[in-house]
Short mmCIF file of C-alpha atoms and ligand atoms in Angstrom, two decimals:
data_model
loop_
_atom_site.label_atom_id
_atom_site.label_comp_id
_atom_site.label_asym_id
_atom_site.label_seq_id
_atom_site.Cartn_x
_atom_site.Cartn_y
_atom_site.Cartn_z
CA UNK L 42 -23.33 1.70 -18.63
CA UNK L 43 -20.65 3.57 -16.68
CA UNK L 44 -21.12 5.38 -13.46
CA UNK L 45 -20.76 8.84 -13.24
CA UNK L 46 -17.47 9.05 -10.74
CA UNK L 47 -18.54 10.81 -7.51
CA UNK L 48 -15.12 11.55 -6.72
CA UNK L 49 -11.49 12.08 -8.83
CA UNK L 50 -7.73 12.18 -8.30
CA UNK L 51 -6.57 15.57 -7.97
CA UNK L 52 -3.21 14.73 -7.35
CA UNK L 53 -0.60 12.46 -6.37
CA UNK L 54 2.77 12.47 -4.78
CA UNK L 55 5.06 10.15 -3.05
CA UNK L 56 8.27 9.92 -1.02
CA UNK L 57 11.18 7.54 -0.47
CA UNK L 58 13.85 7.42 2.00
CA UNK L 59 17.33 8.40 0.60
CA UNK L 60 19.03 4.78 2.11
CA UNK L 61 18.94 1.60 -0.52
CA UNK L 62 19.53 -1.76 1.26
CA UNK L 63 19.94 -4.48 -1.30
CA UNK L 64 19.65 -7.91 -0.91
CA UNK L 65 23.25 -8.27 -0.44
CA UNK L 66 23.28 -6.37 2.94
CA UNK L 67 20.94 -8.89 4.31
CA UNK L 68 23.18 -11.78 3.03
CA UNK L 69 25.90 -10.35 5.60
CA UNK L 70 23.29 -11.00 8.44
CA UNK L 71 20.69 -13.84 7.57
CA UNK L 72 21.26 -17.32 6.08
CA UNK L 73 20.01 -15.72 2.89
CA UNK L 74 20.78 -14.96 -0.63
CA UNK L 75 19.90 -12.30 -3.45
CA UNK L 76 18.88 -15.77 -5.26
CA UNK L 77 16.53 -16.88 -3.14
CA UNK L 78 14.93 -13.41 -2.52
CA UNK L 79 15.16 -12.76 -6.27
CA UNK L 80 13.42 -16.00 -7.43
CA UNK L 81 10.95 -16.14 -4.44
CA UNK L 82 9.98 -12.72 -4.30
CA UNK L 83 11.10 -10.45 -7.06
CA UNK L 84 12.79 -8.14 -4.69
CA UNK L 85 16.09 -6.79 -5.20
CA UNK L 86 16.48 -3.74 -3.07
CA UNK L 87 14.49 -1.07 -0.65
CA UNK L 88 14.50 1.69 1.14
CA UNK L 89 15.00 2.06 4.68
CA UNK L 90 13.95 5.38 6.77
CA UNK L 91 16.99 6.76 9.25
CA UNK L 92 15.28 6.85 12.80
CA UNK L 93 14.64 10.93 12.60
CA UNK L 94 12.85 10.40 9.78
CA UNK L 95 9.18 9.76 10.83
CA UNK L 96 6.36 7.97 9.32
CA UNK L 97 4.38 11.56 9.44
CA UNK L 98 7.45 13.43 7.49
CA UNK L 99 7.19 11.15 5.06
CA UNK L 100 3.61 11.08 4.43
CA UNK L 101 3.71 14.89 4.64
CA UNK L 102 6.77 15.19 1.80
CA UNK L 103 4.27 12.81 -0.53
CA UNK L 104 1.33 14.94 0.50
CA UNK L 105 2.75 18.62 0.05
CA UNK L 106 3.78 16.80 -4.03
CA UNK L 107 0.01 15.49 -4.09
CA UNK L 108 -1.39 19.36 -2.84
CA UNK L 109 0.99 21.23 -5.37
CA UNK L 110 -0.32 18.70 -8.55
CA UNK L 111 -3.79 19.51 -7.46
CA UNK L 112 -3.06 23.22 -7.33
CA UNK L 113 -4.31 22.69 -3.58
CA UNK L 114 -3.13 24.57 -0.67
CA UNK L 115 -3.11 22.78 2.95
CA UNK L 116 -6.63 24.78 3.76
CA UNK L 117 -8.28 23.63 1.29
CA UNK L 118 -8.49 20.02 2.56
CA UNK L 119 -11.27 18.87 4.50
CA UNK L 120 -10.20 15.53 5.82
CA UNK L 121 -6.73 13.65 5.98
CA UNK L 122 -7.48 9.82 6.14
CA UNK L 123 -4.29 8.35 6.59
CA UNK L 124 -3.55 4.41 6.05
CA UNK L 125 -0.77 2.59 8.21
CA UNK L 126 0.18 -0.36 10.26
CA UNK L 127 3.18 1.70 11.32
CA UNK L 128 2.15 4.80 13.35
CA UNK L 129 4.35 6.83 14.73
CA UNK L 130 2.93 6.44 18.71
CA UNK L 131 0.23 5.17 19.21
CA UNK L 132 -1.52 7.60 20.44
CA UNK L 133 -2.64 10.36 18.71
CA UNK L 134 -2.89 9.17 15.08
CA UNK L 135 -0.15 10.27 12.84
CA UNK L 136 -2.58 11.91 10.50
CA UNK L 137 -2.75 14.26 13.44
CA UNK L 138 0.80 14.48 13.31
CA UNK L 139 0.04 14.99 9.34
CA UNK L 140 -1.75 17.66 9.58
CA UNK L 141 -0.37 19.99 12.17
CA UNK L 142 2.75 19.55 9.68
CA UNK L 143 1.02 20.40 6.69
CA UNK L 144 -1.21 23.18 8.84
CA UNK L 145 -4.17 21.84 7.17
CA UNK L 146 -6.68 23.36 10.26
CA UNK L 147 -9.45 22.89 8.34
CA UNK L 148 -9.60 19.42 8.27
CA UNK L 149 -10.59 16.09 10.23
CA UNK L 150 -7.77 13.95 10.49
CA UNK L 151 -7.61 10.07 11.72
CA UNK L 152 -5.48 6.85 10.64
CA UNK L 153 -7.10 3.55 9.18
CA UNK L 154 -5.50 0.67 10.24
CA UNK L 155 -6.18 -2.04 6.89
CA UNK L 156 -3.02 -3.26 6.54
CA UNK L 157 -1.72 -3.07 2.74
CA UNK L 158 -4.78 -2.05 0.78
CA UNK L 159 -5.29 0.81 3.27
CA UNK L 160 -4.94 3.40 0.51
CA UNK L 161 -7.80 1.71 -1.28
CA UNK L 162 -9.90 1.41 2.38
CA UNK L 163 -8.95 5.45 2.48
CA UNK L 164 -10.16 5.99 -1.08
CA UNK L 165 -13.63 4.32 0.20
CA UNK L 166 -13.83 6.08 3.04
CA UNK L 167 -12.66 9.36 1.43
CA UNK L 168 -15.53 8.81 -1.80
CA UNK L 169 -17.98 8.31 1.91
CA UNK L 170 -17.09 11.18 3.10
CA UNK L 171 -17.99 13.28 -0.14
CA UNK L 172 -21.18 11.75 -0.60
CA UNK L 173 -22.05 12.56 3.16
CA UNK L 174 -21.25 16.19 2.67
CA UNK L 175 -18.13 16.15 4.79
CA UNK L 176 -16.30 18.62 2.14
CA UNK L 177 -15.20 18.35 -1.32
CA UNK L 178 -11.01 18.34 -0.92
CA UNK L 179 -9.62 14.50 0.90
CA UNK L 180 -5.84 13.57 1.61
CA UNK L 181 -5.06 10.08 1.69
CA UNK L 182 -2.28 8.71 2.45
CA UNK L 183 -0.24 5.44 2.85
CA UNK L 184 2.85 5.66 4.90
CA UNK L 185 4.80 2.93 6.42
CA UNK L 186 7.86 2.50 8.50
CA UNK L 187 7.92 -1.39 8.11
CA UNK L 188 11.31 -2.03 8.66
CA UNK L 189 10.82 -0.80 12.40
CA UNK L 190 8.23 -3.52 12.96
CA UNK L 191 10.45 -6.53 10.82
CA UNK L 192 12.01 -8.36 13.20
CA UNK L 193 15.81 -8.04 11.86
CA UNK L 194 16.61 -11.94 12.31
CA UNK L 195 13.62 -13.58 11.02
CA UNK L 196 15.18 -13.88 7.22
CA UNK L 197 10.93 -14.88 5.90
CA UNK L 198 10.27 -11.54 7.02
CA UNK L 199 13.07 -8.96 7.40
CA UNK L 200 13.85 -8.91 3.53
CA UNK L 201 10.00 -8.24 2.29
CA UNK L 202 9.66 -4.95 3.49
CA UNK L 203 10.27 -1.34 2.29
CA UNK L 204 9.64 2.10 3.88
CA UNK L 205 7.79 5.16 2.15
CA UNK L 206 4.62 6.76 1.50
CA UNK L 207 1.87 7.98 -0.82
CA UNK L 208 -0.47 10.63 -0.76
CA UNK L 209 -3.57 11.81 -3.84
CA UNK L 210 -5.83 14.44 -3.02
CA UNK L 211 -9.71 12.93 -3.63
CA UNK L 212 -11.52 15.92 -4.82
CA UNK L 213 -15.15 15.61 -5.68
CA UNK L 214 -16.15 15.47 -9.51
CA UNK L 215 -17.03 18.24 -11.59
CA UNK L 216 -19.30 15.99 -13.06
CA UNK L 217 -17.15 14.77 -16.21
CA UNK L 218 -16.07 11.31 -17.07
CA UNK L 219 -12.79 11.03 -14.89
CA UNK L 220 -12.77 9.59 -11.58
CA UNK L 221 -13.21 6.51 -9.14
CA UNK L 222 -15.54 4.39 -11.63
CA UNK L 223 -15.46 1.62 -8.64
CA UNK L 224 -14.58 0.62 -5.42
CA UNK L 225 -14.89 -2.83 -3.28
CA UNK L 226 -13.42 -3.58 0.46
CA UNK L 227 -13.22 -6.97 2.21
CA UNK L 228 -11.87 -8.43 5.20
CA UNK L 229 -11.71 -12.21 6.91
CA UNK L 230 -11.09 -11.82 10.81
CA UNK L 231 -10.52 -15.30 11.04
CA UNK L 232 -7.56 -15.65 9.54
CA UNK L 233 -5.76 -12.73 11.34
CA UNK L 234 -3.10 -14.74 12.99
CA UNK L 235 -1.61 -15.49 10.12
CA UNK L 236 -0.18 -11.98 9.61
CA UNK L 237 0.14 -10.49 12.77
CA UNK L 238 2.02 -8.76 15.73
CA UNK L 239 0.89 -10.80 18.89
CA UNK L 240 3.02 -8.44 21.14
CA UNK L 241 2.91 -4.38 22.13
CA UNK L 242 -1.14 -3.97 21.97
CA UNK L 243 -3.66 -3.85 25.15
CA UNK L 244 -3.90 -8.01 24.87
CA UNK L 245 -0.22 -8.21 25.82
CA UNK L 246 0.79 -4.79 26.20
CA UNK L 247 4.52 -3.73 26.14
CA UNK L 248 6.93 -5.43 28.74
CA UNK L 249 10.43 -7.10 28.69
CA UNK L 250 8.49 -10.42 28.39
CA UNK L 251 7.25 -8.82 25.03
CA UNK L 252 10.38 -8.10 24.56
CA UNK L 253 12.26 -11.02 25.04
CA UNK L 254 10.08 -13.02 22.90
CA UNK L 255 10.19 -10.90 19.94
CA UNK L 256 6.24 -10.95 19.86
CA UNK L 257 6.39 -7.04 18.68
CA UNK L 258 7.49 -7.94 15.56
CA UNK L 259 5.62 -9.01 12.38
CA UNK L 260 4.48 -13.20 12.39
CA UNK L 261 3.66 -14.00 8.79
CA UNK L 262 2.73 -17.90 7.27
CA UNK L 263 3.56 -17.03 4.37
CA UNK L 264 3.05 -19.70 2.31
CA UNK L 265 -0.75 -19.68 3.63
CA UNK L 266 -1.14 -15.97 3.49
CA UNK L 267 0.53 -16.25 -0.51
CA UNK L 268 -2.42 -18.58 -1.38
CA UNK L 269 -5.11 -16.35 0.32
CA UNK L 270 -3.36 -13.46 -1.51
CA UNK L 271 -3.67 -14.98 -5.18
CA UNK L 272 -7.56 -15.78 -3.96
CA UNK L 273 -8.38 -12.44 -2.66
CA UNK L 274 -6.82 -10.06 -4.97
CA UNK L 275 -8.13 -11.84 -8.05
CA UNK L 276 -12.06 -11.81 -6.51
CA UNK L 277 -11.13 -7.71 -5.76
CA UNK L 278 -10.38 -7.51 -9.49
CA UNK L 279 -13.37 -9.23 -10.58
CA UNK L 280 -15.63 -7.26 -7.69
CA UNK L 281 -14.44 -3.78 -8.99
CA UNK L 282 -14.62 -4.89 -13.00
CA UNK L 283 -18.06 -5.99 -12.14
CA UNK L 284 -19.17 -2.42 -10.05
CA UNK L 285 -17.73 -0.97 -12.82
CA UNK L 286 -19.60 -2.42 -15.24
CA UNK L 287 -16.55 -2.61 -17.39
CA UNK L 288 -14.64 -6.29 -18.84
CA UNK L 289 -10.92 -6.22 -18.11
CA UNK L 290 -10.09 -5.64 -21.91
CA UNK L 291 -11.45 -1.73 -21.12
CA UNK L 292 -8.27 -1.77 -18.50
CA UNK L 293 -5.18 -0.16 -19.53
CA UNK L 294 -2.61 -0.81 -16.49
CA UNK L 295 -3.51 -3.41 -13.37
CA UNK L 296 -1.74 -1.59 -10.76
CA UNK L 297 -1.35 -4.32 -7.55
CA UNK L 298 -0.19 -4.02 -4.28
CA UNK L 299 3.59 -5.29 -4.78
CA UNK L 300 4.46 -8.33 -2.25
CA UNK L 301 5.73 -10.56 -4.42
CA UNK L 302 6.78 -10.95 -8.01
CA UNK L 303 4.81 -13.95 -8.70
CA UNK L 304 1.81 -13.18 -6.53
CA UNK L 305 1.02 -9.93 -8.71
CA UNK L 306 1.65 -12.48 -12.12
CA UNK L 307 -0.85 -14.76 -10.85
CA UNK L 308 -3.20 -11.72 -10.44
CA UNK L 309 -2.52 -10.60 -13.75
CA UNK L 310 -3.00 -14.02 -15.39
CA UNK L 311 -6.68 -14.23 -13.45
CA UNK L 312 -7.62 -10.71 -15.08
CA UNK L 313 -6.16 -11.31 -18.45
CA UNK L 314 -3.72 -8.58 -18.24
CA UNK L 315 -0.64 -8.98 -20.19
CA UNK L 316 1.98 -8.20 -18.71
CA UNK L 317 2.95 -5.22 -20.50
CA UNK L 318 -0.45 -3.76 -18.90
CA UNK L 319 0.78 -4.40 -15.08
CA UNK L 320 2.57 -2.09 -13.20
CA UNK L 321 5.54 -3.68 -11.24
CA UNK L 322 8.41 -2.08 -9.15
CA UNK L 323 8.35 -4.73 -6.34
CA UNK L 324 12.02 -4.87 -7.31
CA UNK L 325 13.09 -1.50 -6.67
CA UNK L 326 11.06 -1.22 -3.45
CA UNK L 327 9.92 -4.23 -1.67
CA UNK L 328 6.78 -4.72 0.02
CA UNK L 329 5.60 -0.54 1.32
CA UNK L 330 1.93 -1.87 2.36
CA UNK L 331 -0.33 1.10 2.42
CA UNK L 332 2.60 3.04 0.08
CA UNK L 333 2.76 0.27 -2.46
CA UNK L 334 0.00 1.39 -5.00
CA UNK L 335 0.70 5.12 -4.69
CA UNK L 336 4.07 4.49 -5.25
CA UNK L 337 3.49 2.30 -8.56
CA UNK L 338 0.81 4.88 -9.72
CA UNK L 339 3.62 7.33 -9.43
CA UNK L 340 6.30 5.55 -11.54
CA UNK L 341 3.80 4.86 -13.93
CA UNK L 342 2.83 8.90 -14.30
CA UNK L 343 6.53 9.54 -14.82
CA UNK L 344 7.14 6.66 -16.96
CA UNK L 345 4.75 7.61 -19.23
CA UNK L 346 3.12 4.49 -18.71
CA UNK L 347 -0.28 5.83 -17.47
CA UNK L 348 -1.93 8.94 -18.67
CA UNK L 349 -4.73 11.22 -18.68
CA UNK L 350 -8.10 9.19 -19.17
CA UNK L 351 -6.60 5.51 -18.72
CA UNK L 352 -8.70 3.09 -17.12
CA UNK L 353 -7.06 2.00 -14.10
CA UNK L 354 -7.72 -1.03 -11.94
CA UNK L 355 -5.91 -0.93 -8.69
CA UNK L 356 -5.99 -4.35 -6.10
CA UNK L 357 -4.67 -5.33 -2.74
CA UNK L 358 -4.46 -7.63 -0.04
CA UNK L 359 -3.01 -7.66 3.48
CA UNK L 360 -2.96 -8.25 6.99
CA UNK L 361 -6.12 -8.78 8.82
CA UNK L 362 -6.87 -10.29 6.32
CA UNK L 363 -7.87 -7.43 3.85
CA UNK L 364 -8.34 -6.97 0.50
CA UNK L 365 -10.04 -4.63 -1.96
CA UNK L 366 -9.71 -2.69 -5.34
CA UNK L 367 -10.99 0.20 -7.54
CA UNK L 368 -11.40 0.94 -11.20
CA UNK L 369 -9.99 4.82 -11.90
CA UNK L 370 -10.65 6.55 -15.24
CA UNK L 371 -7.21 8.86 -14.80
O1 UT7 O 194 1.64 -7.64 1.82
C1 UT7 O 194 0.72 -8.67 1.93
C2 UT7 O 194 1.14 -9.72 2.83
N1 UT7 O 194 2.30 -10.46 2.48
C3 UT7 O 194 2.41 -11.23 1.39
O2 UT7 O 194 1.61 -11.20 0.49
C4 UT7 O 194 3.55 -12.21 1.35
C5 UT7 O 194 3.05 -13.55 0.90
N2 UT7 O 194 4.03 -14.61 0.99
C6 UT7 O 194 5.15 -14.63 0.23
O3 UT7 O 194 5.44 -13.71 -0.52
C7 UT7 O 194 6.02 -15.87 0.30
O4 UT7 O 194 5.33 -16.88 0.99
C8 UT7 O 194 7.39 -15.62 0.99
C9 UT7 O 194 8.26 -14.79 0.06
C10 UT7 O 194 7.20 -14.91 2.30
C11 UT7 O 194 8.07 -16.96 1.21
O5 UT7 O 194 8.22 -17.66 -0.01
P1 UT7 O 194 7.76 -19.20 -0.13
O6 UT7 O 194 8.15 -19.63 -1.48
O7 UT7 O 194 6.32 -19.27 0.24
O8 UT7 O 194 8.69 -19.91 0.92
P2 UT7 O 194 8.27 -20.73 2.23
O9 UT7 O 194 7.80 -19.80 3.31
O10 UT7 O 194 7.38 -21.86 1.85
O11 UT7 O 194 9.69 -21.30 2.63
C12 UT7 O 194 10.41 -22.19 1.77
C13 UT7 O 194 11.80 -22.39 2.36
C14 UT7 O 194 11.78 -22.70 3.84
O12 UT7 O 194 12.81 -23.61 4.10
P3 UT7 O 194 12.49 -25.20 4.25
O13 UT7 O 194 11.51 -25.29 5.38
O14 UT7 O 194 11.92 -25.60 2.93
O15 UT7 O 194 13.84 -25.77 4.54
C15 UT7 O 194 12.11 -21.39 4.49
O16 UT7 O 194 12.73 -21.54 5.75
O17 UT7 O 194 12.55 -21.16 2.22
C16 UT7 O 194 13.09 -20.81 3.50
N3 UT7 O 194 13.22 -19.37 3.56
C17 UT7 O 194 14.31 -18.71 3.12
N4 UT7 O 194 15.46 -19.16 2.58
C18 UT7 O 194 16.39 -18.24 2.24
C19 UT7 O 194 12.33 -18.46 4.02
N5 UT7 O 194 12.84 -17.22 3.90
C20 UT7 O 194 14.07 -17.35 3.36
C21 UT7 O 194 15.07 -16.45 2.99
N6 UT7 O 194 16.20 -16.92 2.44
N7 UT7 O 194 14.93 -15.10 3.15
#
């Protein structure tokens, strides 16, 4: 039997910076080539954000697009949850910054730091937040500068990333058939120094030391954190079929967090999605975290690809480690 959703996507928007870098620019710096990041990753190109161009500009470009879908004006939200492992300071939380740019005054506004399934941790929080009688009307949002937290000469790490964000308005159900059918969230402390910045937090806060060593930047094993990503994401598909009550033959489009080419094809094998049924644009915009399944929702809305009333199963893993997924009738 399926759930009745509690909650539904209202609307959705994104935004990209304007630059491109391909993998070419990066063969000019690092012992690198567009082979090696093609074959190993899937990536060919991303964006990159100019430094005036802040983490809470774009979130509030992809947000204003989500509002005006959902016929939504910035009073009418009660809550901005906003997902990123890029803030702009660290103190306040850019959905603060968010919201005085919107002028959303009505709402509650605080980040979520989940790494890249933080849109899905925002979704759960945001569905929590309706069933507590918080308000009816939730922004979330993934935004990410990564490429100011890639450390430019580490070559396993500077060519993953991508900046941009996503935004959907959660609005609670009107009691139809459309709407979050599932979601699950999961997390492993232990393993959190496998994807990490050591540097630049209270433990070892900022100092030329800091500096010197580089330890601000992003540390990733990525071989290990690849095999814990195949793992996780395909137990976060089965979790979210299962809460749904659904088999993944009811599934019309896997949407996964884009890292890597063959990391989301070793998902899709595990859920028996073909891969005409996957949504991939890892290629056109690297790894965007928190952004990453916003953004592939998006291209699939103006692809055609996914339409009103497909069943949608969304998955992602990340930093911390963290992983989770939801099943959306659209
Ligand atoms: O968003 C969620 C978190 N992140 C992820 O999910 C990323 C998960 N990990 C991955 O996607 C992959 O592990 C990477 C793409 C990061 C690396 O691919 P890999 O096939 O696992 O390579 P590796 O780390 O095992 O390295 C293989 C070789 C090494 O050289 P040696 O030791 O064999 O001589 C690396 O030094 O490839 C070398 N290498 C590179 N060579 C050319 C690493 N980065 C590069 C590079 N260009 N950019």
């Amino acid at each position: 039997m399926i759930r009745r959703p509690l909650v539904e996507f209202a609307g959705l928007g994104v935004a990209v910076p304007d630059r491109v870098v391909t993998n070419a620019e990066f063969e000019k710096t690092l012992d690198t080539s567009d082979q090696w990041i093609v074959e190993r990753t899937g990536i060919r190109e991303r964006r990159v954000a100019p430094p005036e161009q802040s983490v809470a500009m774009l979130a509030q470009e992809a947000s204003r697009k989500a509002l005006a879908m959902a016929g939504l004006g910035p009073l009418d939200i009660h809550g901005i949850v906003l997902a990123t492992a890029t803030p702009d300071r660290l103190l306040p939380a850019t959905a603060c910054d968010l919201q005085a740019l919107l002028g959303a005054r009505n709402a509650a506004a605080f980040d979520l730091s989940a790494a890249c399934p933080g849109f899905l941790f925002a979704l759960t929080v945001a569905e929590g937040l309706v069933a507590s009688g918080q308000g009816e009307n939730f922004l979330i949002v993934g935004a990410e500068k990564l490429n100011t937290i890639a450390d430019p000469t580490d070559r396993s790490t500077a060519i993953l990333f991508g900046d941009a964000a996503g935004a959907a308005v959660i609005r609670k159900s009107d009691g139809g058939t459309r709407g979050v059918l599932s979601t699950f969230i999961k997390s492993d402390g232990n393993l959190a120094d496998l994807l990490y910045r050591p540097g630049g937090g209270a433990v070892d806060p900022i100092s030329n030391k800091v500096v010197a060593e580089r330890s601000h930047f992003i540390k990733m094993a990525g071989r290990e954190v690849f095999k814990s990503a195949v793992l996780t994401m395909s137990e976060a598909c089965d979790q979210a079929l299962q809460r749904a009550g659904i088999s993944a033959a009811e599934v019309d489009m896997l949407i996964p967090h884009q890292a890597n080419l063959r990391i989301i094809e070793a998902t899709a094998r595990h859920a028996g999605m073909p891969l005409e049924k996957v949504m991939i644009n890892v290629d056109r915009y690297g790894n965007t975290s928190s952004a990453s399944i916003p953004l592939a929702i998006d291209q699939g809305i103006a692809e055609g690809r996914i339409k009103p009333g497909m069943t949608l199963l969304l998955v992602a893993f990340g930093g911390g480690f963290t992983w989770g997924s939801a099943v959306v009738k659209w």
